[in-house]
XYZ file of C-alpha atoms in Angstrom:
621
model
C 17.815 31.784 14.686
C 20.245 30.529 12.133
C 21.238 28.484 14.542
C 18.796 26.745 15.147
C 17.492 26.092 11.439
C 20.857 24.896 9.727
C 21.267 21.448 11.162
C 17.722 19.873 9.769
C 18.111 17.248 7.200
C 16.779 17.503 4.275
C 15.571 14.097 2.417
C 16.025 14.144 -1.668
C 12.184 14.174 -1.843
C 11.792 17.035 -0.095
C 14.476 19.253 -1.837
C 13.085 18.093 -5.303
C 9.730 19.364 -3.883
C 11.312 22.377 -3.052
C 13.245 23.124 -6.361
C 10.259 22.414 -8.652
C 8.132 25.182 -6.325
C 11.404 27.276 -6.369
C 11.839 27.171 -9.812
C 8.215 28.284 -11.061
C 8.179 31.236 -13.548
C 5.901 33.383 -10.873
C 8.543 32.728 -8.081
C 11.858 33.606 -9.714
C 10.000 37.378 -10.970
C 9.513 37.776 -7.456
C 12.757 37.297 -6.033
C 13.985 38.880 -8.766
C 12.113 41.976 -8.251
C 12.110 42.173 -4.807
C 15.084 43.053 -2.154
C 13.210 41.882 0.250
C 11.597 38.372 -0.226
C 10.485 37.016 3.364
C 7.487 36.930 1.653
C 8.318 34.654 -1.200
C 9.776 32.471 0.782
C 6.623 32.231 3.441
C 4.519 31.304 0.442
C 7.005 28.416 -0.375
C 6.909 27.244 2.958
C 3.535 26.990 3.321
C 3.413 25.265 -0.279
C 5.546 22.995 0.903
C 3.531 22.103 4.065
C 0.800 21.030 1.605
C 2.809 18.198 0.385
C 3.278 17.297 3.609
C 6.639 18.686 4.343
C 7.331 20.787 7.845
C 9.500 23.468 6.845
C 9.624 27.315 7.650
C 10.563 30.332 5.698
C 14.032 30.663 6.896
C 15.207 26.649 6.526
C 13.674 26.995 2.828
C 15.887 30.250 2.109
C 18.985 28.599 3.717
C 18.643 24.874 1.926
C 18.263 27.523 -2.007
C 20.965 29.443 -1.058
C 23.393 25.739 0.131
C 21.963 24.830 -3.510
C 22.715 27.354 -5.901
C 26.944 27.568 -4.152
C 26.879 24.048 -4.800
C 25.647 24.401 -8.403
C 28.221 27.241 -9.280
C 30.691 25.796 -7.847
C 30.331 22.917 -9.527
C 29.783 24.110 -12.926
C 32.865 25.695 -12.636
C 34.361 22.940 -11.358
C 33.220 20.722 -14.711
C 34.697 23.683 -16.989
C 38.496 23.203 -15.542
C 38.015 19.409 -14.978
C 35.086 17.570 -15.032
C 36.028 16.575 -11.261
C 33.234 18.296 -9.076
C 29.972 17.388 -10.402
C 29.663 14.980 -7.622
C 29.184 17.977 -5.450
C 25.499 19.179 -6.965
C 23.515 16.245 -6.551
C 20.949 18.278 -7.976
C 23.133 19.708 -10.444
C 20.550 18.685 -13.593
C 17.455 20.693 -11.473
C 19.695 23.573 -10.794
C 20.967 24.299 -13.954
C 17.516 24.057 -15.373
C 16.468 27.064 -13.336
C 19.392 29.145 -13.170
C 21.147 28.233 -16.458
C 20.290 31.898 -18.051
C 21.997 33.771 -14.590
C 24.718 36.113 -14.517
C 27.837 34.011 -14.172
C 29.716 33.809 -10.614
C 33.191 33.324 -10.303
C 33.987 30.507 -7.813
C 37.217 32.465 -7.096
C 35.621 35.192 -5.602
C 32.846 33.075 -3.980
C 36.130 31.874 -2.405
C 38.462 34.830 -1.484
C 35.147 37.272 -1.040
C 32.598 35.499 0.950
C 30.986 38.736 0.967
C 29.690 38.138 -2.511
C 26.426 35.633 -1.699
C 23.038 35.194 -2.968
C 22.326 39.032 -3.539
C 25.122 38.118 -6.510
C 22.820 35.543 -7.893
C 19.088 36.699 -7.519
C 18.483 39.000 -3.992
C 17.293 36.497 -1.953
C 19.049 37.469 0.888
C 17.646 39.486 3.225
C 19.731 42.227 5.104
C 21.055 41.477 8.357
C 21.881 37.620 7.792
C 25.318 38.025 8.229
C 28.089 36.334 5.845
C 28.590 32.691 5.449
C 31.725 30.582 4.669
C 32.021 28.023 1.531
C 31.807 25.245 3.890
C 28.758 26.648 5.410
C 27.151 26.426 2.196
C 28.334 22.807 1.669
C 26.672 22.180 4.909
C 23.592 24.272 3.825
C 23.400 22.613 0.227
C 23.733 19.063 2.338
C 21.528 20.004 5.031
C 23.937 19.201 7.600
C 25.276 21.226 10.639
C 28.085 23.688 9.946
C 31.494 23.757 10.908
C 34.837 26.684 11.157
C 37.619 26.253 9.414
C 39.778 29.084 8.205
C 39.012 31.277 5.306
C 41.152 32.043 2.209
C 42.551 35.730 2.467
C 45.435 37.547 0.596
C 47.205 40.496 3.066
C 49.874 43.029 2.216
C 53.098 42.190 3.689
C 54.785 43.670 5.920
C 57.220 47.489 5.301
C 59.599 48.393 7.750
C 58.911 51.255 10.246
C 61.837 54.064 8.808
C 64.760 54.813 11.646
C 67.110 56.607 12.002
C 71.434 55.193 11.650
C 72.412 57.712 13.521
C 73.728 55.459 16.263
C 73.168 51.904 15.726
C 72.386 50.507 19.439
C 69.969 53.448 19.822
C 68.840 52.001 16.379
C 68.236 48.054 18.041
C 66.633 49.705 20.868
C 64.036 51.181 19.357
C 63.465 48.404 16.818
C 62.516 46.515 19.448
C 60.963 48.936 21.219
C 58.588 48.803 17.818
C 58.310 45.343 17.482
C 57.197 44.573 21.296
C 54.998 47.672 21.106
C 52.938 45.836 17.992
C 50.029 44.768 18.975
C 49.427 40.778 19.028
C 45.941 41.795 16.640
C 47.756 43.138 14.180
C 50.446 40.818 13.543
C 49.651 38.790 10.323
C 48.683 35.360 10.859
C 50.135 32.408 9.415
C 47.203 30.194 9.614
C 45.073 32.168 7.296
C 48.197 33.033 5.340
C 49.334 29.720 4.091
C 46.121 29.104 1.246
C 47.553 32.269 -0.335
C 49.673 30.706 -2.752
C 47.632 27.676 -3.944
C 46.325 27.433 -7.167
C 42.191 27.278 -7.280
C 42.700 23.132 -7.830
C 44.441 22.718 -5.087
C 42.025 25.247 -3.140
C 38.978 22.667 -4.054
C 40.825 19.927 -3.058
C 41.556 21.053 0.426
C 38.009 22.305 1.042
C 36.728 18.866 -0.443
C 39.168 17.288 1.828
C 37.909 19.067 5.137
C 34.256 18.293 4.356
C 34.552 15.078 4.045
C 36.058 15.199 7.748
C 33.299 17.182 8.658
C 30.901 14.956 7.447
C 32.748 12.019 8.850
C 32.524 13.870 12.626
C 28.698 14.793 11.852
C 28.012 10.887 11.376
C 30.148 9.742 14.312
C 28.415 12.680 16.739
C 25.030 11.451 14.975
C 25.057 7.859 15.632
C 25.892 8.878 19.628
C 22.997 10.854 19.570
C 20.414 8.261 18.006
C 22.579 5.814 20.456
C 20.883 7.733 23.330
C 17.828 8.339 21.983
C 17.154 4.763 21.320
C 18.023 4.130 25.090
C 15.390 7.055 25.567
C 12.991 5.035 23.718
C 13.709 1.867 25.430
C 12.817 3.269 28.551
C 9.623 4.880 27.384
C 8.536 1.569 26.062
C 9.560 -0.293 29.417
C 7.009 2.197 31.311
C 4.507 1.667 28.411
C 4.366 -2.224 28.785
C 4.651 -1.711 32.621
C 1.763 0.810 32.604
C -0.291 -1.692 30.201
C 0.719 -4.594 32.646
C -1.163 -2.391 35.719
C -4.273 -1.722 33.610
C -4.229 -5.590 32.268
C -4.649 -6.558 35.593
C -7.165 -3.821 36.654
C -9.296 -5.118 33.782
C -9.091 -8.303 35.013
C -10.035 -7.551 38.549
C -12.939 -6.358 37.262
C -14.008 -8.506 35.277
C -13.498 -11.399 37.854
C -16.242 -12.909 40.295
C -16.563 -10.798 43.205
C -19.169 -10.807 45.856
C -23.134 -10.309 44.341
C -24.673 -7.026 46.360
C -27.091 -7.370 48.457
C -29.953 -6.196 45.948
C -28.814 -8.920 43.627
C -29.930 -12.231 44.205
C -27.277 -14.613 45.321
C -27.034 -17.230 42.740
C -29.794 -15.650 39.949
C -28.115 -14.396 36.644
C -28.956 -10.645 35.726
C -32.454 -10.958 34.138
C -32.970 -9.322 30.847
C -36.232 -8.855 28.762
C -37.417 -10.638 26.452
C -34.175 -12.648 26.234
C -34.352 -16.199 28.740
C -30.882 -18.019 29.340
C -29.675 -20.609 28.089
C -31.131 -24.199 29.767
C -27.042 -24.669 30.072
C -26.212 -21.866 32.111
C -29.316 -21.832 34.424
C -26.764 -23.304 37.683
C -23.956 -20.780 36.783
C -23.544 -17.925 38.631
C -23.530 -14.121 36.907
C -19.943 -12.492 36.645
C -20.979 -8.944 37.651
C -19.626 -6.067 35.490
C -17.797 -2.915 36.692
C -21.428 -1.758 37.261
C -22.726 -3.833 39.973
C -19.389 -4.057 41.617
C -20.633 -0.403 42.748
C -24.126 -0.987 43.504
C -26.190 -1.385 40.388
C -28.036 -4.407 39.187
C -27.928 -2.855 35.179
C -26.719 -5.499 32.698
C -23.371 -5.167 31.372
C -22.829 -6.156 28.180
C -20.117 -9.414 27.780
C -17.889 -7.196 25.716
C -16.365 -5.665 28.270
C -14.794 -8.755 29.457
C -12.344 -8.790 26.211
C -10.295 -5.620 27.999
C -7.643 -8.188 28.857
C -7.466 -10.151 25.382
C -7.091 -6.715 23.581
C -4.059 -5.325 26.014
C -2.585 -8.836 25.146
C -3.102 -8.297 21.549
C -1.351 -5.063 21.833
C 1.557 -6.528 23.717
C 1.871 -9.051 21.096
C 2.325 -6.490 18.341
C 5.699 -5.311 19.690
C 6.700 -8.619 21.336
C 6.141 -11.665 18.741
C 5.464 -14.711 21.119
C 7.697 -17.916 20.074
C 3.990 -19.646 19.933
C 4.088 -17.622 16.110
C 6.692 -19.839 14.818
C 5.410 -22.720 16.041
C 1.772 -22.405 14.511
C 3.317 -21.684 11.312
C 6.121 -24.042 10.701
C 3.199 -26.917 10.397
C 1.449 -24.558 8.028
C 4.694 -25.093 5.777
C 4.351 -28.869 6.468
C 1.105 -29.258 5.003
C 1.910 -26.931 1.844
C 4.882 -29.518 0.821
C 3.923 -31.653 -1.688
C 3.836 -35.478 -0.341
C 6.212 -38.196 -1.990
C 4.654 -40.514 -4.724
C 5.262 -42.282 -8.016
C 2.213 -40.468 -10.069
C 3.961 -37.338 -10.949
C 6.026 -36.175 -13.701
C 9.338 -34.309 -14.043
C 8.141 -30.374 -13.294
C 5.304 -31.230 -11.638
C 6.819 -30.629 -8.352
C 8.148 -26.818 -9.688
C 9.529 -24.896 -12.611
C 11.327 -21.857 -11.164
C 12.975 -19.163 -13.515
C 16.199 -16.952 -12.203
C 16.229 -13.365 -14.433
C 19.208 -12.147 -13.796
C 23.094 -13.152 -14.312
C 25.221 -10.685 -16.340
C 29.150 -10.266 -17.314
C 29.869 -9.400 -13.256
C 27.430 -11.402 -11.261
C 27.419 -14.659 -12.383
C 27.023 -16.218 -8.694
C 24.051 -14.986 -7.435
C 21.838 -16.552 -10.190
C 23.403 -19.918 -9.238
C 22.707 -19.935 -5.750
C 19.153 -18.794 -6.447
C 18.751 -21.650 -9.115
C 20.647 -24.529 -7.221
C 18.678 -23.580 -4.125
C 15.397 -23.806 -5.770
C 16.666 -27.488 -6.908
C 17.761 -29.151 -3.652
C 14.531 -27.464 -1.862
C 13.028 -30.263 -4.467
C 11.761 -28.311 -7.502
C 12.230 -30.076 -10.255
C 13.356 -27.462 -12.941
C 15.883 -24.441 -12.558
C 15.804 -22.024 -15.708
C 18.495 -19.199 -15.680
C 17.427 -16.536 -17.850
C 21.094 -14.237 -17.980
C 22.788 -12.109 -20.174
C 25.304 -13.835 -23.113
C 28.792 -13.573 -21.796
C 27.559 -14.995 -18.210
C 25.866 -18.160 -19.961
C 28.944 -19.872 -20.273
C 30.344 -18.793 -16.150
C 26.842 -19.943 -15.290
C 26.910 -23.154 -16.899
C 29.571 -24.432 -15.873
C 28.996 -24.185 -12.170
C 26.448 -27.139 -12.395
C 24.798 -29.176 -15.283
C 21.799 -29.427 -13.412
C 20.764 -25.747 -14.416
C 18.912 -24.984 -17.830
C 20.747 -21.850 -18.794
C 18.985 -19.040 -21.050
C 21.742 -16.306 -22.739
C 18.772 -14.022 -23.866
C 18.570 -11.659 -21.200
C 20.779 -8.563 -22.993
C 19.387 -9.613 -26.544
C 16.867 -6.952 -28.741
C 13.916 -8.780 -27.763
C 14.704 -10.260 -24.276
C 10.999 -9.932 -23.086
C 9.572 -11.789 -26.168
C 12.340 -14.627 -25.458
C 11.416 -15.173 -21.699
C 8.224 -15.226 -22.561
C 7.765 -17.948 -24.714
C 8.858 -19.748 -21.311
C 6.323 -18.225 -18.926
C 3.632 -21.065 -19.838
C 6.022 -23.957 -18.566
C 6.876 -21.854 -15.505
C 5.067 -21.469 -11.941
C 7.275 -18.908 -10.635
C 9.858 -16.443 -11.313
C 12.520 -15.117 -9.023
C 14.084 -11.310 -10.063
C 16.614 -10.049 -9.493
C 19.643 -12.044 -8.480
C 22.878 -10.736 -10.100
C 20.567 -8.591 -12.456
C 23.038 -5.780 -12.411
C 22.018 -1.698 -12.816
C 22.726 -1.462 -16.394
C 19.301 0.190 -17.588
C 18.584 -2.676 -20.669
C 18.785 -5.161 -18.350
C 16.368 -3.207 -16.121
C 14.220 -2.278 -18.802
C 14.075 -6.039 -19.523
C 13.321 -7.557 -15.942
C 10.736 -4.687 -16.191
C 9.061 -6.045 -18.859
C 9.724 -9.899 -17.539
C 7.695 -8.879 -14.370
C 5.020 -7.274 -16.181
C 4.309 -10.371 -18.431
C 4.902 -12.537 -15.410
C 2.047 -10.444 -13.818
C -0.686 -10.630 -16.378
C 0.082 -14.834 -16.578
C -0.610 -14.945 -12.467
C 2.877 -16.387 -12.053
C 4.332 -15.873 -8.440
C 6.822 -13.382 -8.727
C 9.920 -12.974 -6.021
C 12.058 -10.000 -6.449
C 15.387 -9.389 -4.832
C 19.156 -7.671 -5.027
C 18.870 -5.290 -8.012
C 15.131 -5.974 -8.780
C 14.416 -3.995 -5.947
C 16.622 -1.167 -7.339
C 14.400 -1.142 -10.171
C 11.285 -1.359 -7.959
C 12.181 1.992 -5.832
C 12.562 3.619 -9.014
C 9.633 2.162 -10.622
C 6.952 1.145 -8.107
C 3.689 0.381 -10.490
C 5.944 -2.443 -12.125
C 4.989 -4.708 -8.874
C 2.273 -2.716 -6.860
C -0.989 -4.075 -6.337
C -0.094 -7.638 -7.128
C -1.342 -10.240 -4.254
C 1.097 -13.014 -5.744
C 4.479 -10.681 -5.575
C 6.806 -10.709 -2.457
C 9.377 -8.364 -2.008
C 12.955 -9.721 0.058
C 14.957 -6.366 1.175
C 17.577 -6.296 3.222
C 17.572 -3.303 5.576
C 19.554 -0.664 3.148
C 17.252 -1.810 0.335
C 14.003 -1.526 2.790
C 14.886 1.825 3.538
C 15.309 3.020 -0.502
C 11.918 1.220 -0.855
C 10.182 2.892 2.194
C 11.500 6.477 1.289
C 10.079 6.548 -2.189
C 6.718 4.941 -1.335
C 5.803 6.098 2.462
C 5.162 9.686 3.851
C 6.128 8.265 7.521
C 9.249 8.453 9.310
C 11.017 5.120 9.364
C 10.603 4.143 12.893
C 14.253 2.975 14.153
C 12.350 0.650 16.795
C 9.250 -0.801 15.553
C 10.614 -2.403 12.077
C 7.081 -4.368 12.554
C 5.582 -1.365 11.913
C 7.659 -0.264 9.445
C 7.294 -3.490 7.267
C 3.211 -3.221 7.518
C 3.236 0.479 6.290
C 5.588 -0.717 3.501
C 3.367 -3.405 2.269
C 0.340 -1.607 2.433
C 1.616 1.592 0.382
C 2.664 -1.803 -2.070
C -0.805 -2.660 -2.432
C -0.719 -5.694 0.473
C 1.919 -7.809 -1.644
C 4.135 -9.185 1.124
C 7.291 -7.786 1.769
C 10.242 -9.830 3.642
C 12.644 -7.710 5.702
C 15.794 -10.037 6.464
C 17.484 -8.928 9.603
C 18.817 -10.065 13.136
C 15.047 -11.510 12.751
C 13.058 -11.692 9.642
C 10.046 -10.020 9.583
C 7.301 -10.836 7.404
C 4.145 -8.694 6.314
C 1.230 -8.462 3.725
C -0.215 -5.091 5.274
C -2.950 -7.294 7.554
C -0.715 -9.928 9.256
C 2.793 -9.435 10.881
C 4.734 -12.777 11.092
C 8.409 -12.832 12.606
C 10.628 -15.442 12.153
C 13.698 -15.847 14.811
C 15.189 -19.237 14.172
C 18.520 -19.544 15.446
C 21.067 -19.230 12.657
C 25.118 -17.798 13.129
C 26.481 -14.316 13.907
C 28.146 -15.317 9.842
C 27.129 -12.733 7.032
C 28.923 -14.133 3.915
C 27.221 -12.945 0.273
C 24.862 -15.164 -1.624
C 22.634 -16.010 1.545
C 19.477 -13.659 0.274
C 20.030 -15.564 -2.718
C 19.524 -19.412 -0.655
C 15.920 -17.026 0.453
C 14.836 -16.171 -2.653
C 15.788 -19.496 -4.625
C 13.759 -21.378 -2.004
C 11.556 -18.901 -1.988
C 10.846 -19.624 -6.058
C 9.460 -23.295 -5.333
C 7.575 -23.043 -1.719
C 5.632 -20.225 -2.888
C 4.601 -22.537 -5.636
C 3.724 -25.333 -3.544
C 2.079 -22.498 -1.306
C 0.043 -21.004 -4.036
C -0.990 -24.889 -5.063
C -1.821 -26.203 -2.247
C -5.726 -26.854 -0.975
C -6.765 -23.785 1.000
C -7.964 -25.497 3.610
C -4.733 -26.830 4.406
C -3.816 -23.045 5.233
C -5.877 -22.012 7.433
C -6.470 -19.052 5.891
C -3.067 -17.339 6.212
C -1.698 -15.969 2.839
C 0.487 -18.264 1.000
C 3.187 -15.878 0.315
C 2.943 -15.331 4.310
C 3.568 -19.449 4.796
C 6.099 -19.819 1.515
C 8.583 -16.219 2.945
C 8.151 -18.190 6.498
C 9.241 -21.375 5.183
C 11.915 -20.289 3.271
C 13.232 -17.808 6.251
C 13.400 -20.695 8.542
C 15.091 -22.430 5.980
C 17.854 -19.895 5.513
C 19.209 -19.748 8.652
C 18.572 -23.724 9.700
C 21.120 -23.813 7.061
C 23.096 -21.019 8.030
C 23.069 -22.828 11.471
C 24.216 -25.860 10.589
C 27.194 -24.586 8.390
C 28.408 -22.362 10.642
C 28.435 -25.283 13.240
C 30.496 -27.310 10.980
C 32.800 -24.489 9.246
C 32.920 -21.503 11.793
C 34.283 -18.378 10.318
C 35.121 -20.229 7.401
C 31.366 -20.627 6.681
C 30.036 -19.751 2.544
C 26.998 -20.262 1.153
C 28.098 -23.236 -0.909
C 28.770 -24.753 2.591
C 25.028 -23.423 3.406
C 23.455 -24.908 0.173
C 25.418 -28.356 1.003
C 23.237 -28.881 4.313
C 19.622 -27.747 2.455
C 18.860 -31.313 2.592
C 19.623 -32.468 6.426
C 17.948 -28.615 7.399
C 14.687 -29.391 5.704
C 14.132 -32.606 6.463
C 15.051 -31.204 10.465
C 12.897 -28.792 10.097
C 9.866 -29.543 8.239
C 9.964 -33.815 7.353
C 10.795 -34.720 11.199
């Protein structure tokens, strides 16, 4: 049964579920008091399954007992070095609940591997057998086990006393001893050679081989989902093939076929109380699946849709290249025309927040970007010692060194009145001032109904902090896949669905409140939770940083002009759907035309260069 139990995954959500249940006062008194705790653990199981997690008794027991190894082992290893905290992720958790437990030595969790969980708090029960230390690294990872040799000390060898009576006699039986040894009990060199090592170098080593476990795990893994996506791809082939037969069934049926014989030849079905139409009085009736059997009921016109709704369906998994071509002239007619009534910042004000000491290109891509999609104004909102770096990359940009002051939000603001959107994000950084800072940027932006983009390192912020952006209709989200995924974990209860990212993007922006979320990908994929939109213009095979950062500058002024624009001139699609369309088809237009013209060689300063030719190709033409 172990077996079978030890190889499930465990996501950080779920183990945090499990540790706060774990860790109640009620639940440590009972394994505490009890030897036997199958019981404990069924109730934790079954707690669990209330959240919404699938877990039994025995993988709840295992994924504790992988936990609290992981813990003593590293607290021991932070006394000699500070080196192996990295091994607890959950270190702060653990030592939370079992901070006032009897010590364990991590020597003889080693050399003894006899000494387990009954050591810590009895929540073993007998008969589970004994585990190695890199079992319980796979345990406290929730990944499949693997052998490797265990630490153990033996006695060495003593001679066998004989007598010197005669010395060949002496040889003989010598040898007679050492071929009569059995090969079992002959002390083995392989388990022999950890003896000496001190309990550094012991840590090392077993750090060492899991890593190379892991490493095989992942490369076994990825062949598995390899042929399981194959699997899939089959299933859906004799979906679609299955939907084809039943397409065409429906159609058959709802065709013209022969009138019966108690039907009048050319008379439409008569209902009460309800003449034709004088238009229709020379057509003749398409009889429903009813009549086509012998019965002259009415069938409602309804039934004739069977085809358009199988269509619809196929449509959902297969975007038809009709979808970019109804919405590139939505973009057209959002684009401000030419004329000589306006006035500088008329045509957009965008604001970049972010820029700091180690990213000081990102915000100039954004900002430049925004600029030669034809906004007017670029406003760089960055921390002090990137102002300068920032600056001098163009003199077009209006550059901001408040970002890392005391009262960065206050600062920005003061700006928000002269600007109609604000893009988040780009070379923002981790450093949690700066985050608490965009936080407070986006919130103000929010409350002003400013269009908000958030990218890069704003999305960090957003998986930790969901309410700063959820809800609001006039915030789009641009992940790449690795940054989907963080986003999707924290706010959906689904699987991620390896082959329906379409799906995948809708549940994201629904659990976001409908705000429309931007996957960038092999094909962009665009969502606000009621319309899916893909975008597969051709760009390059060429993935060179500061591209997302073309998306999201662009981004800044057509989801102005968007948000602007008459809403007739929309047709009632979204304008964050038609400004993340725009500016995807933008993106790789240019990323197109670069690569044409630079090959491998191909930036995203080559990229911003052909802006100009790309949009006039694409949208002015």
């Amino acid at each position: 049964m172990l077996a079978n139990t030890r190889g499930f995954l465990w996501s950080d959500v779920e183990t945090r579920a499990l540790l706060d249940i774990w860790g109640e006062q009620d639940v440590q008194t009972a394994l505490d008091g009890n030897f036997r705790n199958s019981h404990v653990y069924r109730d934790v199981a079954c707690r669990l399954g209330e959240m919404g997690f699938d877990r039994t008794p025995e993988q709840c027991r295992i994924r504790v007992k992988g936990l609290k190894r992981q813990y003593y082992q590293a607290k021991e290893g932070i006394k000699k070095n500070g080196h192996y905290r990295k091994i607890c992720k959950f270190y702060d958790e653990m030592d939370r609940i079992l901070s006032n437990r009897p010590h364990i030595d991590p020597q003889d969790m080693i050399d003894s591997v006899a000494i387990g969980d009954e050591a810590m708090d009895g929540t073993e029960e007998e008969g589970e057998g004994i585990d190695h230390p890199q079992e319980a690294y796979g345990e406290s990872t929730g990944e499949c086990s693997y052998t490797e040799h265990p630490v153990k000390l033996e006695y060495p060898s003593f001679p066998i006393p004989v007598p010197v009576s005669n010395s060949a006699s002496v040889g003989q039986r010598q040898n007679h001893v050492q071929n009569s040894t059995p090969a079992a009990t002959r002390p083995k060199r392989s388990k022999k050679r950890y003896a000496n090592l001190s309990l550094d170098k012991l840590m090392e080593k077993f750090l060492e081989q899991s890593m190379e476990a892991e490493e095989s795990f992942y490369k076994y893994e990825e062949q598995r989902l390899k042929v399981e996506d194959r699997r899939r791809e089959a299933e859906h082939a004799r979906e679609l093939q299955m939907l084809q037969v039943l397409g065409q069934m429906f159609a058959g049926i709802a065709s013209p076929a022969a009138p019966h014989p108690q039907t009048a030849p050319c008379a439409p079905p008569q209902r009460p109380h309800n003449p034709q139409p004088a238009g229709c009085s020379n057509q003749t009736a398409t009889p429903g699946p009813a009549q086509a059997i012998g019965t002259s009921a009415f069938i409602p016109p309804p039934r004739r849709r069977s085809p358009k709704i199988i269509e619809r369906a196929f449509s959902l998994r297969s975007p038809s290249p009709r979808n970019m071509e109804n919405m590139i002239p939505l973009v057209k007619n959002i684009i401000p025309p030419w004329t000589s009534k306006k006035h500088k910042g008329q045509d957009g004000r965008v604001g970049i927040i972010g820029g700091c000491q180690e990213y000081t290109g990102a915000p100039y891509f954004a900002a430049i970007s925004a600029l030669k999609v034809g906004a007017d104004l670029s406003h760089v909102f960055c921390t002090k010692d990137a102002a300068t770096v920032i600056k001098s990359y163009s003199p077009e940009l209006i550059v901001h060194p408040v970002l890392d002051s005391p009262n960065a939000v206050a600062e920005v603001e003061k700006w928000l009145p002269r600007l109609h959107s604000v893009v988040v994000g780009p070379g923002l950084g981790r450093d949690d001032k700066l985050l608490e800072n965009a936080k407070g940027i986006i919130e103000k932006s929010r409350s002003r109904g400013i269009p908000v983009i958030i990218d890069a390192d704003g999305l960090w912020l957003v998986a930790q902090q969901p309410s700063v952006i959820q809800g609001y209709q006039m915030g789009i989200l641009t992940p790449n896949f690795m940054e989907f995924s963080r986003l999707y974990e924290a706010m959906c209860r689904y699987p991620l669905d390896m082959n329906d990212n379409r799906r995948n993007v809708m549940r994201l922006s629904e659990a976001m409140g409908n705000l429309t979320v931007v996957l960038k990908g092999e094909e962009d994929i665009i969502s606000d939770g009621d319309k899916v939109v893909t975008c597969s213009h051709e760009g390059s095979s060429r993935r060179c940083g500061g591209q997302g950062d073309l998306l999201s500058g662009s981004l800044g002024a057509l989801a102005h002009w968007a948000y602007t624009s008459p809403p007739e001139k929309r047709h009632g699609i979204k304008p964050s759907l038609i400004a993340a369309f725009g500016a995807c088809s933008l993106t790789r237009q240019c990323n197109y035309q670069a690569f044409h013209r630079h090959g491998r060689a191909t930036t995203t300063t080559d990229m911003i260069a052909e802006i100009g030719t790309a949009f006039k190709k694409l949208f002015e033409s």
